[in-house]
XYZ file of C-alpha atoms in Angstrom:
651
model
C 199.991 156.298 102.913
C 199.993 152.819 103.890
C 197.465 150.051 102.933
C 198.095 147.535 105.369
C 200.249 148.673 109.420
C 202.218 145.937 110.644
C 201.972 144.628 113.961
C 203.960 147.300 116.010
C 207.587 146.369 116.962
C 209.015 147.212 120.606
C 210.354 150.701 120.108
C 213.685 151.265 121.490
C 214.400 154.689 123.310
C 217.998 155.557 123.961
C 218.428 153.826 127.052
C 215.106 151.870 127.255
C 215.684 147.953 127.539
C 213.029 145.587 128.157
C 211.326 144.638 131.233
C 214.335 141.515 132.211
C 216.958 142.675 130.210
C 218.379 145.649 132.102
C 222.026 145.968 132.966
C 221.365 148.405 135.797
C 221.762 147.657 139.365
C 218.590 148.929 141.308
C 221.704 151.664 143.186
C 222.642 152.667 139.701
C 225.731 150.903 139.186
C 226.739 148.455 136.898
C 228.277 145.701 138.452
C 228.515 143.805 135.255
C 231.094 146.206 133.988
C 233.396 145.823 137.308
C 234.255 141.837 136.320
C 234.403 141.471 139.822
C 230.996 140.818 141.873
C 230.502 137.425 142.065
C 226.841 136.005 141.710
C 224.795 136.336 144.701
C 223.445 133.158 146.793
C 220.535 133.531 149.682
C 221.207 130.968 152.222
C 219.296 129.802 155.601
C 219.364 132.608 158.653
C 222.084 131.729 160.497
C 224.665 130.804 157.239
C 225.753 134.289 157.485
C 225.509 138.248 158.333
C 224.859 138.949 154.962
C 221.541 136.501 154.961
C 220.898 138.550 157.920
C 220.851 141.798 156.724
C 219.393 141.209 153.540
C 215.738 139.742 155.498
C 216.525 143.040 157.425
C 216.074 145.036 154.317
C 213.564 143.076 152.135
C 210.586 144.963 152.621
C 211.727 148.236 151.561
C 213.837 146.704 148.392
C 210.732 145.140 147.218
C 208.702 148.078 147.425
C 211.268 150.237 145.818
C 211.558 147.271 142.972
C 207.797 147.448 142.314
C 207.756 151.332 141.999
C 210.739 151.181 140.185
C 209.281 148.637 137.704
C 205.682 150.527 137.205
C 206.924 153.638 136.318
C 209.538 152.185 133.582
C 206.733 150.128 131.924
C 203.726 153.135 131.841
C 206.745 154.895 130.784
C 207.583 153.168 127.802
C 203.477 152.652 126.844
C 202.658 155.894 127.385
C 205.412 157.739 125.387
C 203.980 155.282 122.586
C 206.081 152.161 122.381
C 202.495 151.027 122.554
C 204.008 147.843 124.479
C 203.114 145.740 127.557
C 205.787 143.161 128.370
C 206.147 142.816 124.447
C 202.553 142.792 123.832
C 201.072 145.239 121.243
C 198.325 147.613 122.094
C 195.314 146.585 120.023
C 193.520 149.508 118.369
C 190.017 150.362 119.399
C 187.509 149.519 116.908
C 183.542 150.022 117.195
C 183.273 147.338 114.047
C 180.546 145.279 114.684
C 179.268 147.319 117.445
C 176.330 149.289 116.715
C 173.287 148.407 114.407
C 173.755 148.007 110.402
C 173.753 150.386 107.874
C 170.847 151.903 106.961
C 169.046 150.898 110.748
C 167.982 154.026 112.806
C 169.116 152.620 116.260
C 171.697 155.222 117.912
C 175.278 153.741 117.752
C 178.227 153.221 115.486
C 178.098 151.592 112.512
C 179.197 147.966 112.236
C 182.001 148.989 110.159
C 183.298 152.648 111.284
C 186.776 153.251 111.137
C 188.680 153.500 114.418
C 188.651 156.880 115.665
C 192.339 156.119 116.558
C 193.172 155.750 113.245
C 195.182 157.875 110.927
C 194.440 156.311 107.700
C 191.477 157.886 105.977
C 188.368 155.856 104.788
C 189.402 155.745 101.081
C 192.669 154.451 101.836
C 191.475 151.792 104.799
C 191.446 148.470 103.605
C 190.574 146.794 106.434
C 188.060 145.984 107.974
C 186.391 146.282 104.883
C 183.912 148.915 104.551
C 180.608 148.579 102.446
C 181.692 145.282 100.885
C 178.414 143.662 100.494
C 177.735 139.837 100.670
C 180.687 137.590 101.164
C 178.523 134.526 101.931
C 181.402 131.451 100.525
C 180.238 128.407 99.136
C 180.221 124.828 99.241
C 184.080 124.045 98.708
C 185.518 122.146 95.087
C 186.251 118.925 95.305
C 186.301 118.096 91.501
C 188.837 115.229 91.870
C 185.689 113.482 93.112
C 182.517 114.627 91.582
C 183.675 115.412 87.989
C 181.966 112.760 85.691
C 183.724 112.106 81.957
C 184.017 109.200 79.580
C 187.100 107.327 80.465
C 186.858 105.722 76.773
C 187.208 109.640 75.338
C 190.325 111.314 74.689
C 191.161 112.401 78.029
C 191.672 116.392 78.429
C 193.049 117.045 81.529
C 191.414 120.337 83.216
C 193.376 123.436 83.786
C 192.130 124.272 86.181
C 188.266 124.462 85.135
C 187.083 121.250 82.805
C 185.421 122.803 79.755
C 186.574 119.945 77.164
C 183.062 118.913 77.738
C 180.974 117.183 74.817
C 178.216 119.405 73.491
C 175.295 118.304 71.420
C 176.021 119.875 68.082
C 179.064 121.473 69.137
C 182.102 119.000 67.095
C 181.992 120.887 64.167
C 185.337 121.954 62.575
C 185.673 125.797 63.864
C 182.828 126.019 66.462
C 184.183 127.170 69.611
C 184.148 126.382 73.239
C 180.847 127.310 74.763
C 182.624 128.876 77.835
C 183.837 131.973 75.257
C 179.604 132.018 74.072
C 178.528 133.291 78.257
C 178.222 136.727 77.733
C 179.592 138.158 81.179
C 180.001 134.776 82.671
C 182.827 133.909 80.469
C 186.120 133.261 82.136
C 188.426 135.305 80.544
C 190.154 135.023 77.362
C 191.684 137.564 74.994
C 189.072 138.958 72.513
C 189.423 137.481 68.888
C 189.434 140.686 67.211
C 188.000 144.053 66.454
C 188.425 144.136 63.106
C 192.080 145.350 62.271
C 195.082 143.891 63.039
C 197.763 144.256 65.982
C 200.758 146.264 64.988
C 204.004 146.609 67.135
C 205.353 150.054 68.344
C 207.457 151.205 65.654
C 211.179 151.778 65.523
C 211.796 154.951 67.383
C 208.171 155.736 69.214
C 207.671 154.533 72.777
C 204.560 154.021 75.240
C 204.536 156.975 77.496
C 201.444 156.309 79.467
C 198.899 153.354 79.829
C 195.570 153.480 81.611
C 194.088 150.397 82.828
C 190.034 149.923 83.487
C 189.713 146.214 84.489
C 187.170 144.003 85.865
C 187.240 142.055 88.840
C 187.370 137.961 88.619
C 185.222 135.033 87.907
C 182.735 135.442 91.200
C 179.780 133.806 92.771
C 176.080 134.949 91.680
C 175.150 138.343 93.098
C 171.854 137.982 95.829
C 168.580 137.297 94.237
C 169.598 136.171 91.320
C 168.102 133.501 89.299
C 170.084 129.889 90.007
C 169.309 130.731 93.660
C 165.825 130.991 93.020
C 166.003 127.617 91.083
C 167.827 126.162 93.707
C 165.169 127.132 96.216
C 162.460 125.807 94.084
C 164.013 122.421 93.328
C 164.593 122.053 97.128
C 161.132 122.831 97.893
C 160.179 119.983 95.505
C 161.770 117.579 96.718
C 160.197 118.005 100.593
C 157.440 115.996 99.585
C 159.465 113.267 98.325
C 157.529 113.484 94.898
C 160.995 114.913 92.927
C 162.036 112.762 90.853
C 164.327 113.319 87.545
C 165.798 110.809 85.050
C 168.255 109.871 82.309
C 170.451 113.335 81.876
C 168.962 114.992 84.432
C 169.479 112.261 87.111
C 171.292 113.899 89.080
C 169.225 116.576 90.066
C 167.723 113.790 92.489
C 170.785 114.370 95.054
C 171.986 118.141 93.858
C 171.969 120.799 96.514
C 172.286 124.180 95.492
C 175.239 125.501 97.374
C 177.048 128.412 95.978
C 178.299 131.550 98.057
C 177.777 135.048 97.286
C 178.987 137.592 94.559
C 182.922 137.317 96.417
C 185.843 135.881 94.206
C 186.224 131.963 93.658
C 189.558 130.466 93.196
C 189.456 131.406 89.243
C 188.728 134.780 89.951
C 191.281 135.066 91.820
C 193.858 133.452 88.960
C 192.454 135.715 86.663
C 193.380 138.618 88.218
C 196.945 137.114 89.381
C 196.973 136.272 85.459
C 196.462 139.340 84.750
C 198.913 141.370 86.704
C 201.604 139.348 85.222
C 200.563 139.688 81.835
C 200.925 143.666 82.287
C 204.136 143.420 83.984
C 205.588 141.998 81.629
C 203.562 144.258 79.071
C 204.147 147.923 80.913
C 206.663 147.597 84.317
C 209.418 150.239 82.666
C 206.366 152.807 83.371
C 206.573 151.888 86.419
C 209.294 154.663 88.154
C 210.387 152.328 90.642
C 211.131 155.102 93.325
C 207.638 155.885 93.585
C 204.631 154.652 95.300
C 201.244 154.500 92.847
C 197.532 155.357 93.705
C 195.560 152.024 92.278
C 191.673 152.905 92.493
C 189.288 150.127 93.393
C 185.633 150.154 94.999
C 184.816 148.845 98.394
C 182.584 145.692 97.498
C 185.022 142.368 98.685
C 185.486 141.252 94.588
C 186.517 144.740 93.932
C 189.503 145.087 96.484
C 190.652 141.709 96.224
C 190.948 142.025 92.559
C 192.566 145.005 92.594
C 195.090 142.999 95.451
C 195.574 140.062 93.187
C 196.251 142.421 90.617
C 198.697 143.921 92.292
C 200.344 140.808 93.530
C 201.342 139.613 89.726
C 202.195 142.676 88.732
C 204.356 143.343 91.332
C 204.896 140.605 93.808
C 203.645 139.665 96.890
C 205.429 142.942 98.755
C 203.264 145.087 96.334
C 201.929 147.482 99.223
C 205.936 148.870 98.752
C 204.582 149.876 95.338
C 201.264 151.031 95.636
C 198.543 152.328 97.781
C 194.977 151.063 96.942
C 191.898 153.986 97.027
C 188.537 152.553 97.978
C 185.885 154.383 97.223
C 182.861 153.902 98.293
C 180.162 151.750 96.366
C 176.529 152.284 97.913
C 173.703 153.649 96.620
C 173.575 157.370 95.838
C 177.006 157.951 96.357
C 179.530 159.486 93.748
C 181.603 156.876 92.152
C 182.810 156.736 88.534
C 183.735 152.950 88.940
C 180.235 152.389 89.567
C 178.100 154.774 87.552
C 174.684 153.645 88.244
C 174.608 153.541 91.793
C 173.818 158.116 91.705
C 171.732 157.216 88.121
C 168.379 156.515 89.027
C 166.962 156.732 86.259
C 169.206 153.272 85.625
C 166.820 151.009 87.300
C 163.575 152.080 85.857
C 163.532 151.295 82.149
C 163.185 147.365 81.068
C 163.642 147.651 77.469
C 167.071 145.387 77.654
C 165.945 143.117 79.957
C 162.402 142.668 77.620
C 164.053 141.969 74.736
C 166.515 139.535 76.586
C 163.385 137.861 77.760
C 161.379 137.557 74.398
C 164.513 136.313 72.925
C 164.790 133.337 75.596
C 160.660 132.592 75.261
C 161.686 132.070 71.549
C 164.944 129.782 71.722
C 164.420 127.921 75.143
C 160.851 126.585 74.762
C 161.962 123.502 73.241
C 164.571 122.924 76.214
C 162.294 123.365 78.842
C 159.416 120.686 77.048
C 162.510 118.687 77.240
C 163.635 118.693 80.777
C 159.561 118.332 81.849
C 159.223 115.307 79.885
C 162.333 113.731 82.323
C 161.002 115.573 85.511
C 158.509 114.603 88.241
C 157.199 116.448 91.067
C 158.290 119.494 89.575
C 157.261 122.360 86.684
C 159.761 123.286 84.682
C 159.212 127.218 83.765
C 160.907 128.942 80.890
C 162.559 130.649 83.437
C 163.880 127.594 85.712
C 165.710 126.428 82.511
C 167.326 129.661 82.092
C 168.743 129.663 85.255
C 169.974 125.970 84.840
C 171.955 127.639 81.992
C 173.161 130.102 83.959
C 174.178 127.272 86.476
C 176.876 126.109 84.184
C 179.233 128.721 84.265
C 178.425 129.596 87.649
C 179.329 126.052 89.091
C 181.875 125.766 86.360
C 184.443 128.940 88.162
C 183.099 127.653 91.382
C 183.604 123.696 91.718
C 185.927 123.552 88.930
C 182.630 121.571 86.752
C 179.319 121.928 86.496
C 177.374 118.627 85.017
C 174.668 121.542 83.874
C 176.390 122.310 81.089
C 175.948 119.196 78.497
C 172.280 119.606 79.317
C 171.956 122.195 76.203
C 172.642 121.928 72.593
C 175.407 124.209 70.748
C 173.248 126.245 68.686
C 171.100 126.472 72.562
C 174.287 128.137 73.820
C 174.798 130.366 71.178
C 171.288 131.626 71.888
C 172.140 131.922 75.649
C 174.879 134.409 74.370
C 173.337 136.202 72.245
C 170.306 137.036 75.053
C 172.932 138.437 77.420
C 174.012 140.954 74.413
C 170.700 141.754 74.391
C 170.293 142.805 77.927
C 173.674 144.682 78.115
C 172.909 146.277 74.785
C 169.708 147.901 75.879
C 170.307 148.583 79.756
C 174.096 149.890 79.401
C 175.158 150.588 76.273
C 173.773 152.610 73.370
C 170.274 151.381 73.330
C 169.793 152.868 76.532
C 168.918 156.245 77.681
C 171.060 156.251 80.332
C 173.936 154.332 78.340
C 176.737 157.054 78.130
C 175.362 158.442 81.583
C 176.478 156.127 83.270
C 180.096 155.918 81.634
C 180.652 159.692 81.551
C 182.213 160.020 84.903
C 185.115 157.464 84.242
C 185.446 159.123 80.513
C 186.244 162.473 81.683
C 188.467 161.154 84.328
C 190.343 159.512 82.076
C 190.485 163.005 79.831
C 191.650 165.022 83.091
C 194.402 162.714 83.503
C 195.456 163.240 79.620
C 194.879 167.005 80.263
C 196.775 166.520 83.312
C 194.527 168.403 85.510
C 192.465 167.849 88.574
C 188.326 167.537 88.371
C 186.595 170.181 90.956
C 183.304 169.756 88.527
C 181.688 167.341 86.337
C 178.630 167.802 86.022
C 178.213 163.883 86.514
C 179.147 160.765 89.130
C 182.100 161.615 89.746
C 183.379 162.089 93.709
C 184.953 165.767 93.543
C 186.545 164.756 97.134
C 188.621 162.612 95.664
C 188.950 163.578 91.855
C 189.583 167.273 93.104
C 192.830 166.238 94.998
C 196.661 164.990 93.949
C 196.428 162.516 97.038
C 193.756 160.604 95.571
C 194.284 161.127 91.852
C 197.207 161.897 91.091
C 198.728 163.532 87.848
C 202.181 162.661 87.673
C 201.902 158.541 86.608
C 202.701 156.683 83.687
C 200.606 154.072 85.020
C 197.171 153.924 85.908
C 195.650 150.862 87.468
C 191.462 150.576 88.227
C 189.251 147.965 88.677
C 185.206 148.398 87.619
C 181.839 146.219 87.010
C 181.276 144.416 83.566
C 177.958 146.608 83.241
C 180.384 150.218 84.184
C 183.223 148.992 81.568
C 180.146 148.678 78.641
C 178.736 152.023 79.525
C 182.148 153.544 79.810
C 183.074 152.650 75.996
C 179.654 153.819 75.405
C 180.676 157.139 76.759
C 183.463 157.323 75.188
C 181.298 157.274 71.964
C 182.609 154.056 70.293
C 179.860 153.588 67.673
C 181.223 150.310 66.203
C 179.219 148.693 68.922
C 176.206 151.291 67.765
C 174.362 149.001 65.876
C 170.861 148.016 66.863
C 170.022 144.329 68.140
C 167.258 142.030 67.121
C 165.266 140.528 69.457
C 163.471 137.886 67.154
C 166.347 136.518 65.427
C 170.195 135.872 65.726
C 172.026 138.297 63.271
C 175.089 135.664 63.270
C 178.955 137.316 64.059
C 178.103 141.388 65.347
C 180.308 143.309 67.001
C 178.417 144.009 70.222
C 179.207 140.559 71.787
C 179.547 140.794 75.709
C 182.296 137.900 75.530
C 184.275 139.462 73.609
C 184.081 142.825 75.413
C 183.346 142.015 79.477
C 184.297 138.877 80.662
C 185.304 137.764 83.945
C 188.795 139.575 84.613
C 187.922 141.505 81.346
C 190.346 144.802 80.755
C 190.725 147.967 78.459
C 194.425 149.484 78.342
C 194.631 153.191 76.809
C 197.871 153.242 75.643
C 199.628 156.689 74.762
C 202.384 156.465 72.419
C 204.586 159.362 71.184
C 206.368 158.701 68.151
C 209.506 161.097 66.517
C 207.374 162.057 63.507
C 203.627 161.397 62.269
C 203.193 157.684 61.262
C 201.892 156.767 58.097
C 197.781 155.103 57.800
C 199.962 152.251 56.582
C 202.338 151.514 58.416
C 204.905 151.520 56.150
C 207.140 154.214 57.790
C 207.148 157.914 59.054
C 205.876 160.751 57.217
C 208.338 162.773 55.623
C 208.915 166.220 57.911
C 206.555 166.951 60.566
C 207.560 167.235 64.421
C 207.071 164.511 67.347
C 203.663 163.190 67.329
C 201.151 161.234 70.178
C 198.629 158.590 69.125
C 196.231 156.785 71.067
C 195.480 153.673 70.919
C 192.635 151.273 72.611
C 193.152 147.866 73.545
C 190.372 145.755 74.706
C 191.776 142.174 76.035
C 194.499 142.547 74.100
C 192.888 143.118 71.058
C 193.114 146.765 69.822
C 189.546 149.115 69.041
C 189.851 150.792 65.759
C 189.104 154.537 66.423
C 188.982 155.701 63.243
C 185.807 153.028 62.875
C 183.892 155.105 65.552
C 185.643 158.611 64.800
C 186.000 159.947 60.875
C 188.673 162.485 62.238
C 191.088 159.522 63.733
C 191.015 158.274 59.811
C 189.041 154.952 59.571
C 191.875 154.120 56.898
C 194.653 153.797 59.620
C 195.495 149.804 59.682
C 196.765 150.352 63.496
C 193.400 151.656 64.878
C 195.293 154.801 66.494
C 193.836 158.209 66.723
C 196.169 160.649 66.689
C 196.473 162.882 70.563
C 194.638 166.196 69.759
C 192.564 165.212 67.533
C 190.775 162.287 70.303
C 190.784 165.232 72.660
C 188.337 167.013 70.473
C 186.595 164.235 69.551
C 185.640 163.517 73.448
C 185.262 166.971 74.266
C 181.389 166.883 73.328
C 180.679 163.628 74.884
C 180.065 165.291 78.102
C 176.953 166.926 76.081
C 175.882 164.054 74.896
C 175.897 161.880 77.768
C 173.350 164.778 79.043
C 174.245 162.830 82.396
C 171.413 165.439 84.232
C 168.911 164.891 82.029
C 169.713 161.145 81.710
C 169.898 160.037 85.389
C 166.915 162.435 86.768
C 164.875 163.655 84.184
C 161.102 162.113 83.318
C 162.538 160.172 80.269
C 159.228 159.117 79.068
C 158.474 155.897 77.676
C 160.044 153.932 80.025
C 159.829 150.302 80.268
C 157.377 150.422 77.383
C 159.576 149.374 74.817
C 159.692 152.842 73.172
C 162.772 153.859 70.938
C 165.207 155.835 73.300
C 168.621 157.191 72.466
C 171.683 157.428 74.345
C 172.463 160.786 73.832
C 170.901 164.024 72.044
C 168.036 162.691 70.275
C 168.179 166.229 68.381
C 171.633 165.624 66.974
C 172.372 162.389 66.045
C 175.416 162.668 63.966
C 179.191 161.669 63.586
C 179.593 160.676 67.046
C 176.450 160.111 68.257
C 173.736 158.448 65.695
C 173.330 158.876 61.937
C 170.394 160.162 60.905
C 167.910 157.472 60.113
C 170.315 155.007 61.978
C 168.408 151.947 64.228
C 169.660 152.269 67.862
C 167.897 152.474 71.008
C 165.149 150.267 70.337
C 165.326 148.866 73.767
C 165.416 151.045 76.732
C 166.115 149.176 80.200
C 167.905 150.421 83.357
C 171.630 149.672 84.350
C 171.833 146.593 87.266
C 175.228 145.631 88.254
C 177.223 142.846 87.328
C 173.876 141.638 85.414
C 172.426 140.374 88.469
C 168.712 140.056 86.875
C 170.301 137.148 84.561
């Protein structure tokens, strides 16, 4: 099915011409085919017999004319040229007609589908359904406002300026603070996970590849915190008793002005970026006679992503090439891309967010005595300096620079990291109770796809509609393309049981380089590949050839922004000592076989879990069996137990 209809064309019948560009005479004949008649010329009355005759026979020529030219034209509209002197019929629409969602007032919806249509709501693309705010911002204009030392080494931006000088920060190997913003990072490929990246040996070849990616750099989601500080600092000042100084001088003419939760002009490159990248990475999987299903949600970031996406990957004629799903992201409906929205048992529990917030009390006390001691008019809170933080990388994707950012030291921004790991670490990953819930959906998807078979049951998020049909999810690709949440990706690998992120976080002290790092794993534009590869014979823990004997073999193999998972790390079975990270086919079908169990997705997402929001050690999974791929026994996880939010919007 299409995406996108054209504006419809004039339709030509056999016979039909345009209104003004028939050949016919109104008797039938066609004079133009004699050669002969010469071109006609009305004169006065009494210039000839002809003129004379012709006034005698106006009337009924003109009437016959008009008939004539009615019925051709409701002809040609009704028999659906859908034309009107070469206009196009516009389609009825009741968008914006009837009260909002979730209002009781009789009426369409403000976004229902045209009951003309014939494109169903998971393949309609526009209008947009359920796509939540797209408020847009205070436009960039960073050839003007940026501020830098024109005595410096200039570093010209491209296109964000991040060469910015950090308190603390020159040290020989210290890195950019923009990779140290947890899920406000722009993206850039992960540094490692551990082992190193191997190429696809002589002989093997990728078969199939499925993609889970996240949408783009973005505006803050509603409510969140920099709005609030922007409200508050705007408040101050209506008294005229605001009044900052030295670093924070310019507070005295800053307006808070960013949009809402759609893509900003990063975002968008990021997701462009991206669908190069895996051109150039996977396109032969591509079978170029087809056209693919790409699955997306309805929220604005999500579909545009997913179109940007498509656009590098294929070009800018990519709706030749694919048809985008949309399925629908609201509250308490079925949607593996979003996991938490039927969970809701994901927004009760605060142990991730708690331990985020003791962390900050502890590391930005000193920070906010500092930026009271250069305010007036206005009280700094622990939490007002958080959110100026957060305003860094926010106005960083947005305007290009953000003069927030030099306002903290470099060990503060290692701190400011570390909380966010903190909060995704106990709300969606595996110290939360609902950690693997959340991600089960999307893990048995992927499973059904490797089992090649349709899903008419989960026992979990997923929409059966959809999942239970080759329309909307399809069996027969070598390439699957969908786009998620930063907080859904987390939960996913949780699912998916990959316990080298298992390892309990401290909330009273830094534990230096772990491997549960939110930069490294969901940045902006952030993406997992699952690569299948099938190799002639079984490949040696090594690498240093093929096994001797043995038949045609499949491996799997994770790679998380571009750096590849180790399975054998999180599964004994896929043999920790391979130096690739592969697992080999049938034996990661086994493995994920039980995760289903221990996702207890029921139990999870409705169930009285006790305990929650007080802190309480919760597990996410079987408490009763906490072994290879769950917990070991005696093992520190789930200390904090806090709900799923999307995108981090409490941060």
């Amino acid at each position: 099915m299409a995406i996108r209809s054209s504006p419809a064309s004039v339709k030509k019948e056999p016979g039909y011409q345009p209104v003004g560009q028939s050949d016919q005479d109104d008797d039938g004949s066609n004079s133009a085919s004699t050669g002969s008649a010469a071109p006609l010329t009305l004169a006065h009355d009494h210039d000839s017999a002809l003129a004379h005759q012709l006034r005698r026979n106006w009337k009924p020529f003109t009437l016959a004319f008009a008939l004539s030219l009615i019925f051709s034209l409701a002809l040609g509209y009704i028999t659906g040229d859908g034309t009107l002197f070469g206009i196009t019929r516009r389609p009825s629409s009741t968008c914006g007609s009837g009260p909002m969602i979730g209002e009781e007032e009789e009426g369409d919806p403000p976004c229902k589908p045209s009951p003309t249509t014939t494109v169903p709501q998971y393949f309609q693309t526009s209008p947009q359904l359920w796509a939540g705010p797209t408020a847009t911002g205070r436009a960039p204009f960073m050839a003007q406002t940026r501020t830098f030392d024109h005595a410096a080494t200039y570093v010209p931006n491209s296109p964000l300026q991040t060469a910015i000088p950090i308190q603390g920060g020159g040290g020989a190997g210290n890195e950019s603070i923009f990779k140290m913003m947890g899920f406000l990072s722009p993206y850039e490929p992960s540094p490692g996970f551990g082992v190193d990246e191997w190429p696809i040996p002589e002989g093997a070849e990728i078969v199939q590849v499925q993609m889970l990616s996240r949408h783009g750099s973005r505006y803050p989601t509603s409510g969140s915190g920099v709005n609030e500080l922007g409200d508050r600092i705007a408040e101050a000042k209506k008294n005229g008793k605001f009044k900052a100084k030295e670093e924070l001088s310019f507070l005295n003419d800053w307006k808070y002005e960013l949009g809402y939760e759609i893509l900003v002009p990063k975002g968008r490159q990021e997701l462009f970026d991206s669908g190069v990248l895996h051109s150039y990475m996977y396109s032969q999987l591509y079978n170029p006679n087809s056209k693919i299903i790409v699955r997306t949600t309805t929220q604005d970031r999500m579909l545009k992503s997913a179109e940007y996406f498509m656009a590098g990957f294929f070009g800018l004629e990519w709706t030749q090439n694919a048809t985008i799903e949309v399925i629908i992201e609201e509250r308490n409906f079925n949607n593996s891309l979003a996991g938490s929205l039927n969970c809701p048992n994901a927004g009760k529990a605060r142990g991730g967010q708690d331990a985020a917030e003791k962390w900050i009390i502890k590391y930005l006390t000193d920070a906010t005595k500092r930026f009271s001691s250069l305010t007036q008019g206005f009280e700094w809170t622990i939490g007002d300096t958080y959110a100026a933080m957060t305003m860094c990388p926010y106005e960083t994707v947005a305007y290009g620079y953000s003069r927030f950012c030099d306002l903290f030291t470099y060990q503060e921004w290692i701190n400011f990291g570390y909380s966010i790991d903190l909060a995704f670490y106990g709300g969606n990953s595996f110290g939360s109770p609902v950690g693997r819930a959340i991600g089960i959906g999307y893990q048995q998807e992927v499973l059904a796809r490797l089992k090649n078979h349709t899903l008419g049951y989960s026992g979990s998020q997923i929409n059966v509609t959809l999942d239970n049909n080759t329309d909307t999810f399809p069996l027969n690709q070598s390439l699957y393309l969908d786009f998620s949440h930063d907080t859904n990706i987390i939960s996913i690998l949780t699912a998916f049981g990959l316990r080298q992120f298992a390892g309990a976080l401290d909330p009273n002290a830094h534990p230096g380089k772990h491997n549960f790092t939110v930069s490294h794993l969901t940045p902006f534009g952030a993406r997992l590949d699952i690569e299948i590869i099938k190799t002639p014979k079984p490949l040696k823990a090594d690498r240093s050839g093929y096994e001797e004997g043995g038949k045609e073999t499949k491996y799997v193999h994770f790679v998380m922004n571009q750096r590849t998972i180790p399975l054998g790390w999180s599964f004994p079975e896929c043999d920790a000592t391979r130096v690739d990270g592969w697992c080999e086919f049938e034996t990661f079908l086994k493995v994920q076989e039980d995760m289903p169990r221990r996702a207890r997705y029921e139990y999870a997402c409705f169930g009285d879990l006790g305990g929650g929001g007080t802190g309480k050690t919760q597990a996410s999974g079987s408490d009763a069996e906490r072994d290879g791929y769950g917990y070991e026994k005696g093992e520190a996880v789930g200390q904090f137990v806090y709900g799923a939010v999307e995108d981090g919007a409490p941060l």
